[in-house]
Amino acid sequence: MNKHAKTGAINVVLFGPPGAGKGTQAAKLKDFLAVPHISTGDMFRYHIKNNTELGKTAKSYSDKGKLVPDEVTIAMVKDRLSQPDVKNGFLLDGFPRSVPQAEALDKILAGLGMKLDYVVNISIADEEIRNRLSKRAQIEGRADDADPKVIQNRINTYKAQSEPCLKYYRPKKHVWDINGIGAIDEVFERIKKVFQK
Ligand code: AMP
Protein backbone atom coordinates (compact mmCIF):
# COMPACT_ATOMS: atom_id res chain seq x y z
CA MET A 1 0.00 0.00 0.00
CA ASN A 2 1.41 3.41 -0.86
CA LYS A 3 0.27 6.86 0.14
CA HIS A 4 -1.31 7.44 -3.28
CA ALA A 5 -3.41 4.30 -3.04
CA LYS A 6 -6.34 6.22 -1.57
CA THR A 7 -5.92 9.41 -3.58
CA GLY A 8 -5.52 8.02 -7.07
CA ALA A 9 -2.95 7.28 -9.71
CA ILE A 10 0.78 7.35 -9.28
CA ASN A 11 2.65 8.16 -12.45
CA VAL A 12 6.40 7.59 -12.50
CA VAL A 13 9.30 7.93 -14.93
CA LEU A 14 12.36 5.86 -14.08
CA PHE A 15 15.34 7.52 -15.73
CA GLY A 16 19.03 6.72 -16.01
CA PRO A 17 21.82 5.59 -18.35
CA PRO A 18 21.93 2.12 -19.90
CA GLY A 19 23.03 -0.37 -17.27
CA ALA A 20 21.88 1.80 -14.34
CA GLY A 21 19.53 -0.98 -13.27
CA LYS A 22 16.27 0.60 -14.44
CA GLY A 23 14.77 -2.71 -15.56
CA THR A 24 15.82 -4.57 -12.40
CA GLN A 25 14.52 -1.85 -10.11
CA ALA A 26 11.34 -1.37 -12.16
CA ALA A 27 10.49 -5.06 -11.73
CA LYS A 28 10.47 -4.52 -7.95
CA LEU A 29 8.96 -1.06 -7.94
CA LYS A 30 5.96 -2.02 -10.09
CA ASP A 31 4.92 -4.53 -7.39
CA PHE A 32 5.54 -2.03 -4.60
CA LEU A 33 3.44 0.66 -6.32
CA ALA A 34 0.97 -1.79 -7.91
CA VAL A 35 1.20 -0.09 -11.32
CA PRO A 36 2.01 -1.50 -14.79
CA HIS A 37 5.65 -1.51 -15.83
CA ILE A 38 6.02 0.06 -19.28
CA SER A 39 9.48 -0.54 -20.72
CA THR A 40 10.04 0.76 -24.25
CA GLY A 41 13.16 -1.45 -24.51
CA ASP A 42 11.04 -4.54 -23.66
CA MET A 43 8.35 -3.45 -26.12
CA PHE A 44 10.90 -3.10 -28.90
CA ARG A 45 12.51 -6.46 -28.00
CA TYR A 46 9.07 -8.09 -28.20
CA HIS A 47 8.55 -6.67 -31.70
CA ILE A 48 12.09 -7.67 -32.75
CA LYS A 49 11.50 -11.24 -31.53
CA ASN A 50 8.23 -11.44 -33.45
CA ASN A 51 9.80 -9.85 -36.52
CA THR A 52 7.06 -7.22 -36.92
CA GLU A 53 7.52 -4.15 -39.12
CA LEU A 54 8.07 -2.08 -35.99
CA GLY A 55 10.59 -4.70 -34.81
CA LYS A 56 12.55 -4.49 -38.06
CA THR A 57 12.75 -0.70 -37.75
CA ALA A 58 13.71 -0.88 -34.05
CA LYS A 59 16.41 -3.49 -34.65
CA SER A 60 18.16 -1.39 -37.28
CA TYR A 61 18.70 1.29 -34.61
CA SER A 62 19.11 -0.70 -31.38
CA ASP A 63 21.78 -2.97 -32.93
CA LYS A 64 23.90 0.14 -33.42
CA GLY A 65 23.24 1.53 -29.95
CA LYS A 66 21.09 4.32 -31.40
CA LEU A 67 17.65 5.51 -30.39
CA VAL A 68 14.65 4.40 -32.40
CA PRO A 69 13.26 7.59 -34.05
CA ASP A 70 11.10 9.73 -31.79
CA GLU A 71 7.95 9.58 -33.92
CA VAL A 72 7.95 5.76 -33.86
CA THR A 73 8.65 5.56 -30.13
CA ILE A 74 6.21 8.32 -29.17
CA ALA A 75 3.37 6.70 -31.17
CA MET A 76 4.02 3.36 -29.43
CA VAL A 77 4.00 4.95 -25.95
CA LYS A 78 0.92 7.04 -26.71
CA ASP A 79 -0.93 3.89 -27.67
CA ARG A 80 0.23 2.08 -24.52
CA LEU A 81 -0.68 4.96 -22.19
CA SER A 82 -4.17 5.00 -23.67
CA GLN A 83 -4.85 1.45 -22.43
CA PRO A 84 -7.28 1.15 -19.50
CA ASP A 85 -4.80 -0.49 -17.08
CA VAL A 86 -2.85 2.78 -16.90
CA LYS A 87 -5.65 4.71 -15.21
CA ASN A 88 -4.31 3.88 -11.74
CA GLY A 89 -0.78 4.82 -12.63
CA PHE A 90 2.28 3.63 -14.53
CA LEU A 91 5.97 3.11 -14.23
CA LEU A 92 7.73 4.21 -17.43
CA ASP A 93 11.17 2.66 -17.84
CA GLY A 94 13.38 3.87 -20.71
CA PHE A 95 11.02 6.63 -21.84
CA PRO A 96 11.52 9.53 -22.31
CA ARG A 97 15.02 9.30 -23.73
CA SER A 98 15.11 12.60 -25.63
CA VAL A 99 13.75 16.10 -24.99
CA PRO A 100 11.15 15.76 -27.80
CA GLN A 101 9.96 12.56 -26.08
CA ALA A 102 9.73 14.36 -22.72
CA GLU A 103 7.70 17.15 -24.34
CA ALA A 104 5.50 14.59 -26.10
CA LEU A 105 4.92 12.77 -22.80
CA ASP A 106 3.65 15.99 -21.19
CA LYS A 107 1.26 16.47 -24.10
CA ILE A 108 0.07 12.86 -24.10
CA LEU A 109 -0.60 12.97 -20.35
CA ALA A 110 -2.35 16.34 -20.56
CA GLY A 111 -4.55 14.92 -23.33
CA LEU A 112 -5.47 11.99 -21.10
CA GLY A 113 -6.11 14.23 -18.10
CA MET A 114 -3.07 12.79 -16.30
CA LYS A 115 0.22 14.21 -15.03
CA LEU A 116 3.66 12.99 -14.09
CA ASP A 117 4.15 12.66 -10.32
CA TYR A 118 7.72 11.43 -9.96
CA VAL A 119 10.93 11.49 -11.97
CA VAL A 120 13.42 9.06 -10.42
CA ASN A 121 16.93 9.30 -11.82
CA ILE A 122 19.28 6.37 -11.14
CA SER A 123 22.89 7.40 -11.71
CA ILE A 124 26.10 5.41 -12.13
CA ALA A 125 29.57 6.28 -13.49
CA ASP A 126 30.56 5.55 -17.12
CA GLU A 127 33.11 2.93 -16.08
CA GLU A 128 30.41 1.06 -14.15
CA ILE A 129 28.09 1.27 -17.20
CA ARG A 130 30.72 -0.47 -19.33
CA ASN A 131 31.34 -3.17 -16.70
CA ARG A 132 27.67 -3.88 -16.21
CA LEU A 133 26.75 -3.96 -19.90
CA SER A 134 29.54 -6.36 -20.80
CA LYS A 135 28.51 -8.63 -17.89
CA ARG A 136 24.86 -8.47 -19.05
CA ALA A 137 25.98 -9.41 -22.58
CA GLN A 138 27.44 -12.64 -21.19
CA ILE A 139 24.45 -13.45 -18.98
CA GLU A 140 21.48 -12.41 -21.15
CA GLY A 141 23.06 -12.51 -24.60
CA ARG A 142 21.63 -9.10 -25.53
CA ALA A 143 23.04 -8.18 -28.95
CA ASP A 144 23.24 -4.49 -28.08
CA ASP A 145 25.40 -5.21 -25.01
CA ALA A 146 27.94 -7.47 -26.70
CA ASP A 147 30.10 -5.11 -28.74
CA PRO A 148 32.25 -2.47 -26.97
CA LYS A 149 31.64 -0.09 -29.89
CA VAL A 150 27.88 -0.44 -29.46
CA ILE A 151 28.22 0.06 -25.71
CA GLN A 152 30.18 3.28 -26.32
CA ASN A 153 27.50 4.41 -28.79
CA ARG A 154 24.81 3.81 -26.20
CA ILE A 155 26.75 5.88 -23.64
CA ASN A 156 27.29 8.67 -26.19
CA THR A 157 23.63 8.57 -27.21
CA TYR A 158 22.61 8.79 -23.55
CA LYS A 159 24.79 11.86 -22.99
CA ALA A 160 23.82 13.64 -26.19
CA GLN A 161 20.10 12.87 -26.36
CA SER A 162 18.82 11.44 -23.08
CA GLU A 163 20.66 13.31 -20.32
CA PRO A 164 19.21 16.67 -21.54
CA CYS A 165 15.81 15.35 -20.33
CA LEU A 166 17.06 16.04 -16.79
CA LYS A 167 17.61 19.70 -17.72
CA TYR A 168 14.09 19.70 -19.15
CA TYR A 169 12.57 18.32 -15.95
CA ARG A 170 14.62 20.00 -13.20
CA PRO A 171 13.05 23.48 -13.45
CA LYS A 172 9.54 21.97 -13.64
CA LYS A 173 9.64 19.05 -11.22
CA HIS A 174 11.58 17.61 -8.38
CA VAL A 175 13.95 15.01 -9.84
CA TRP A 176 14.78 12.33 -7.28
CA ASP A 177 18.46 11.46 -7.75
CA ILE A 178 19.30 7.94 -6.64
CA ASN A 179 22.79 6.51 -6.33
CA GLY A 180 22.65 3.33 -8.44
CA ILE A 181 25.81 1.81 -7.00
CA GLY A 182 25.28 -1.00 -4.50
CA ALA A 183 23.37 -4.24 -4.10
CA ILE A 184 19.99 -4.47 -5.86
CA ASP A 185 18.11 -4.37 -2.53
CA GLU A 186 20.17 -1.44 -1.25
CA VAL A 187 19.33 0.61 -4.34
CA PHE A 188 15.67 -0.44 -4.07
CA GLU A 189 15.54 0.78 -0.44
CA ARG A 190 16.77 4.19 -1.64
CA ILE A 191 14.07 4.29 -4.34
CA LYS A 192 11.32 3.19 -1.95
CA LYS A 193 12.11 6.14 0.35
CA VAL A 194 11.07 8.53 -2.45
CA PHE A 195 7.54 7.18 -2.25
CA GLN A 196 7.42 7.10 1.53
CA LYS A 197 8.23 10.81 2.00
P1 AMP B 1 16.71 -0.52 -23.16
O1 AMP B 1 16.40 -1.95 -22.90
O2 AMP B 1 15.80 0.43 -22.44
O3 AMP B 1 18.16 -0.20 -22.96
O4 AMP B 1 16.41 -0.27 -24.72
C1 AMP B 1 17.05 -1.03 -25.74
C2 AMP B 1 17.07 -0.24 -27.05
O5 AMP B 1 15.72 0.05 -27.46
C3 AMP B 1 17.74 1.12 -26.97
O6 AMP B 1 19.14 1.07 -27.14
C4 AMP B 1 17.07 1.85 -28.13
O7 AMP B 1 17.60 1.47 -29.38
C5 AMP B 1 15.65 1.34 -28.03
N1 AMP B 1 14.85 2.21 -27.14
C6 AMP B 1 14.34 1.91 -25.92
N2 AMP B 1 13.66 2.94 -25.41
C7 AMP B 1 13.75 3.93 -26.33
C8 AMP B 1 13.27 5.27 -26.40
N3 AMP B 1 12.56 5.83 -25.39
N4 AMP B 1 13.55 5.99 -27.51
C9 AMP B 1 14.23 5.46 -28.54
N5 AMP B 1 14.73 4.23 -28.54
C10 AMP B 1 14.51 3.46 -27.44
Coordinates of C-alpha atoms and ligand atoms in Angstrom, one line a residue:
M1 CA 0.0 0.0 0.0
N2 CA 1.4 3.4 -0.9
K3 CA 0.3 6.9 0.1
H4 CA -1.3 7.4 -3.3
A5 CA -3.4 4.3 -3.0
K6 CA -6.3 6.2 -1.6
T7 CA -5.9 9.4 -3.6
G8 CA -5.5 8.0 -7.1
A9 CA -3.0 7.3 -9.7
I10 CA 0.8 7.4 -9.3
N11 CA 2.7 8.2 -12.5
V12 CA 6.4 7.6 -12.5
V13 CA 9.3 7.9 -14.9
L14 CA 12.4 5.9 -14.1
F15 CA 15.3 7.5 -15.7
G16 CA 19.0 6.7 -16.0
P17 CA 21.8 5.6 -18.3
P18 CA 21.9 2.1 -19.9
G19 CA 23.0 -0.4 -17.3
A20 CA 21.9 1.8 -14.3
G21 CA 19.5 -1.0 -13.3
K22 CA 16.3 0.6 -14.4
G23 CA 14.8 -2.7 -15.6
T24 CA 15.8 -4.6 -12.4
Q25 CA 14.5 -1.8 -10.1
A26 CA 11.3 -1.4 -12.2
A27 CA 10.5 -5.1 -11.7
K28 CA 10.5 -4.5 -8.0
L29 CA 9.0 -1.1 -7.9
K30 CA 6.0 -2.0 -10.1
D31 CA 4.9 -4.5 -7.4
F32 CA 5.5 -2.0 -4.6
L33 CA 3.4 0.7 -6.3
A34 CA 1.0 -1.8 -7.9
V35 CA 1.2 -0.1 -11.3
P36 CA 2.0 -1.5 -14.8
H37 CA 5.7 -1.5 -15.8
I38 CA 6.0 0.1 -19.3
S39 CA 9.5 -0.5 -20.7
T40 CA 10.0 0.8 -24.2
G41 CA 13.2 -1.5 -24.5
D42 CA 11.0 -4.5 -23.7
M43 CA 8.3 -3.5 -26.1
F44 CA 10.9 -3.1 -28.9
R45 CA 12.5 -6.5 -28.0
Y46 CA 9.1 -8.1 -28.2
H47 CA 8.6 -6.7 -31.7
I48 CA 12.1 -7.7 -32.8
K49 CA 11.5 -11.2 -31.5
N50 CA 8.2 -11.4 -33.4
N51 CA 9.8 -9.8 -36.5
T52 CA 7.1 -7.2 -36.9
E53 CA 7.5 -4.2 -39.1
L54 CA 8.1 -2.1 -36.0
G55 CA 10.6 -4.7 -34.8
K56 CA 12.5 -4.5 -38.1
T57 CA 12.7 -0.7 -37.7
A58 CA 13.7 -0.9 -34.1
K59 CA 16.4 -3.5 -34.6
S60 CA 18.2 -1.4 -37.3
Y61 CA 18.7 1.3 -34.6
S62 CA 19.1 -0.7 -31.4
D63 CA 21.8 -3.0 -32.9
K64 CA 23.9 0.1 -33.4
G65 CA 23.2 1.5 -30.0
K66 CA 21.1 4.3 -31.4
L67 CA 17.6 5.5 -30.4
V68 CA 14.7 4.4 -32.4
P69 CA 13.3 7.6 -34.1
D70 CA 11.1 9.7 -31.8
E71 CA 8.0 9.6 -33.9
V72 CA 7.9 5.8 -33.9
T73 CA 8.6 5.6 -30.1
I74 CA 6.2 8.3 -29.2
A75 CA 3.4 6.7 -31.2
M76 CA 4.0 3.4 -29.4
V77 CA 4.0 5.0 -26.0
K78 CA 0.9 7.0 -26.7
D79 CA -0.9 3.9 -27.7
R80 CA 0.2 2.1 -24.5
L81 CA -0.7 5.0 -22.2
S82 CA -4.2 5.0 -23.7
Q83 CA -4.8 1.5 -22.4
P84 CA -7.3 1.1 -19.5
D85 CA -4.8 -0.5 -17.1
V86 CA -2.9 2.8 -16.9
K87 CA -5.7 4.7 -15.2
N88 CA -4.3 3.9 -11.7
G89 CA -0.8 4.8 -12.6
F90 CA 2.3 3.6 -14.5
L91 CA 6.0 3.1 -14.2
L92 CA 7.7 4.2 -17.4
D93 CA 11.2 2.7 -17.8
G94 CA 13.4 3.9 -20.7
F95 CA 11.0 6.6 -21.8
P96 CA 11.5 9.5 -22.3
R97 CA 15.0 9.3 -23.7
S98 CA 15.1 12.6 -25.6
V99 CA 13.7 16.1 -25.0
P100 CA 11.1 15.8 -27.8
Q101 CA 10.0 12.6 -26.1
A102 CA 9.7 14.4 -22.7
E103 CA 7.7 17.1 -24.3
A104 CA 5.5 14.6 -26.1
L105 CA 4.9 12.8 -22.8
D106 CA 3.7 16.0 -21.2
K107 CA 1.3 16.5 -24.1
I108 CA 0.1 12.9 -24.1
L109 CA -0.6 13.0 -20.3
A110 CA -2.4 16.3 -20.6
G111 CA -4.5 14.9 -23.3
L112 CA -5.5 12.0 -21.1
G113 CA -6.1 14.2 -18.1
M114 CA -3.1 12.8 -16.3
K115 CA 0.2 14.2 -15.0
L116 CA 3.7 13.0 -14.1
D117 CA 4.1 12.7 -10.3
Y118 CA 7.7 11.4 -10.0
V119 CA 10.9 11.5 -12.0
V120 CA 13.4 9.1 -10.4
N121 CA 16.9 9.3 -11.8
I122 CA 19.3 6.4 -11.1
S123 CA 22.9 7.4 -11.7
I124 CA 26.1 5.4 -12.1
A125 CA 29.6 6.3 -13.5
D126 CA 30.6 5.6 -17.1
E127 CA 33.1 2.9 -16.1
E128 CA 30.4 1.1 -14.2
I129 CA 28.1 1.3 -17.2
R130 CA 30.7 -0.5 -19.3
N131 CA 31.3 -3.2 -16.7
R132 CA 27.7 -3.9 -16.2
L133 CA 26.8 -4.0 -19.9
S134 CA 29.5 -6.4 -20.8
K135 CA 28.5 -8.6 -17.9
R136 CA 24.9 -8.5 -19.0
A137 CA 26.0 -9.4 -22.6
Q138 CA 27.4 -12.6 -21.2
I139 CA 24.5 -13.5 -19.0
E140 CA 21.5 -12.4 -21.1
G141 CA 23.1 -12.5 -24.6
R142 CA 21.6 -9.1 -25.5
A143 CA 23.0 -8.2 -28.9
D144 CA 23.2 -4.5 -28.1
D145 CA 25.4 -5.2 -25.0
A146 CA 27.9 -7.5 -26.7
D147 CA 30.1 -5.1 -28.7
P148 CA 32.3 -2.5 -27.0
K149 CA 31.6 -0.1 -29.9
V150 CA 27.9 -0.4 -29.5
I151 CA 28.2 0.1 -25.7
Q152 CA 30.2 3.3 -26.3
N153 CA 27.5 4.4 -28.8
R154 CA 24.8 3.8 -26.2
I155 CA 26.7 5.9 -23.6
N156 CA 27.3 8.7 -26.2
T157 CA 23.6 8.6 -27.2
Y158 CA 22.6 8.8 -23.6
K159 CA 24.8 11.9 -23.0
A160 CA 23.8 13.6 -26.2
Q161 CA 20.1 12.9 -26.4
S162 CA 18.8 11.4 -23.1
E163 CA 20.7 13.3 -20.3
P164 CA 19.2 16.7 -21.5
C165 CA 15.8 15.3 -20.3
L166 CA 17.1 16.0 -16.8
K167 CA 17.6 19.7 -17.7
Y168 CA 14.1 19.7 -19.1
Y169 CA 12.6 18.3 -16.0
R170 CA 14.6 20.0 -13.2
P171 CA 13.1 23.5 -13.5
K172 CA 9.5 22.0 -13.6
K173 CA 9.6 19.0 -11.2
H174 CA 11.6 17.6 -8.4
V175 CA 13.9 15.0 -9.8
W176 CA 14.8 12.3 -7.3
D177 CA 18.5 11.5 -7.8
I178 CA 19.3 7.9 -6.6
N179 CA 22.8 6.5 -6.3
G180 CA 22.7 3.3 -8.4
I181 CA 25.8 1.8 -7.0
G182 CA 25.3 -1.0 -4.5
A183 CA 23.4 -4.2 -4.1
I184 CA 20.0 -4.5 -5.9
D185 CA 18.1 -4.4 -2.5
E186 CA 20.2 -1.4 -1.2
V187 CA 19.3 0.6 -4.3
F188 CA 15.7 -0.4 -4.1
E189 CA 15.5 0.8 -0.4
R190 CA 16.8 4.2 -1.6
I191 CA 14.1 4.3 -4.3
K192 CA 11.3 3.2 -1.9
K193 CA 12.1 6.1 0.4
V194 CA 11.1 8.5 -2.5
F195 CA 7.5 7.2 -2.2
Q196 CA 7.4 7.1 1.5
K197 CA 8.2 10.8 2.0
Ligands
AMP1 P1 16.7 -0.5 -23.2 O1 16.4 -1.9 -22.9 O2 15.8 0.4 -22.4 O3 18.2 -0.2 -23.0 O4 16.4 -0.3 -24.7 C1 17.1 -1.0 -25.7 C2 17.1 -0.2 -27.0 O5 15.7 0.0 -27.5 C3 17.7 1.1 -27.0 O6 19.1 1.1 -27.1 C4 17.1 1.9 -28.1 O7 17.6 1.5 -29.4 C5 15.7 1.3 -28.0 N1 14.8 2.2 -27.1 C6 14.3 1.9 -25.9 N2 13.7 2.9 -25.4 C7 13.7 3.9 -26.3 C8 13.3 5.3 -26.4 N3 12.6 5.8 -25.4 N4 13.5 6.0 -27.5 C9 14.2 5.5 -28.5 N5 14.7 4.2 -28.5 C10 14.5 3.5 -27.4

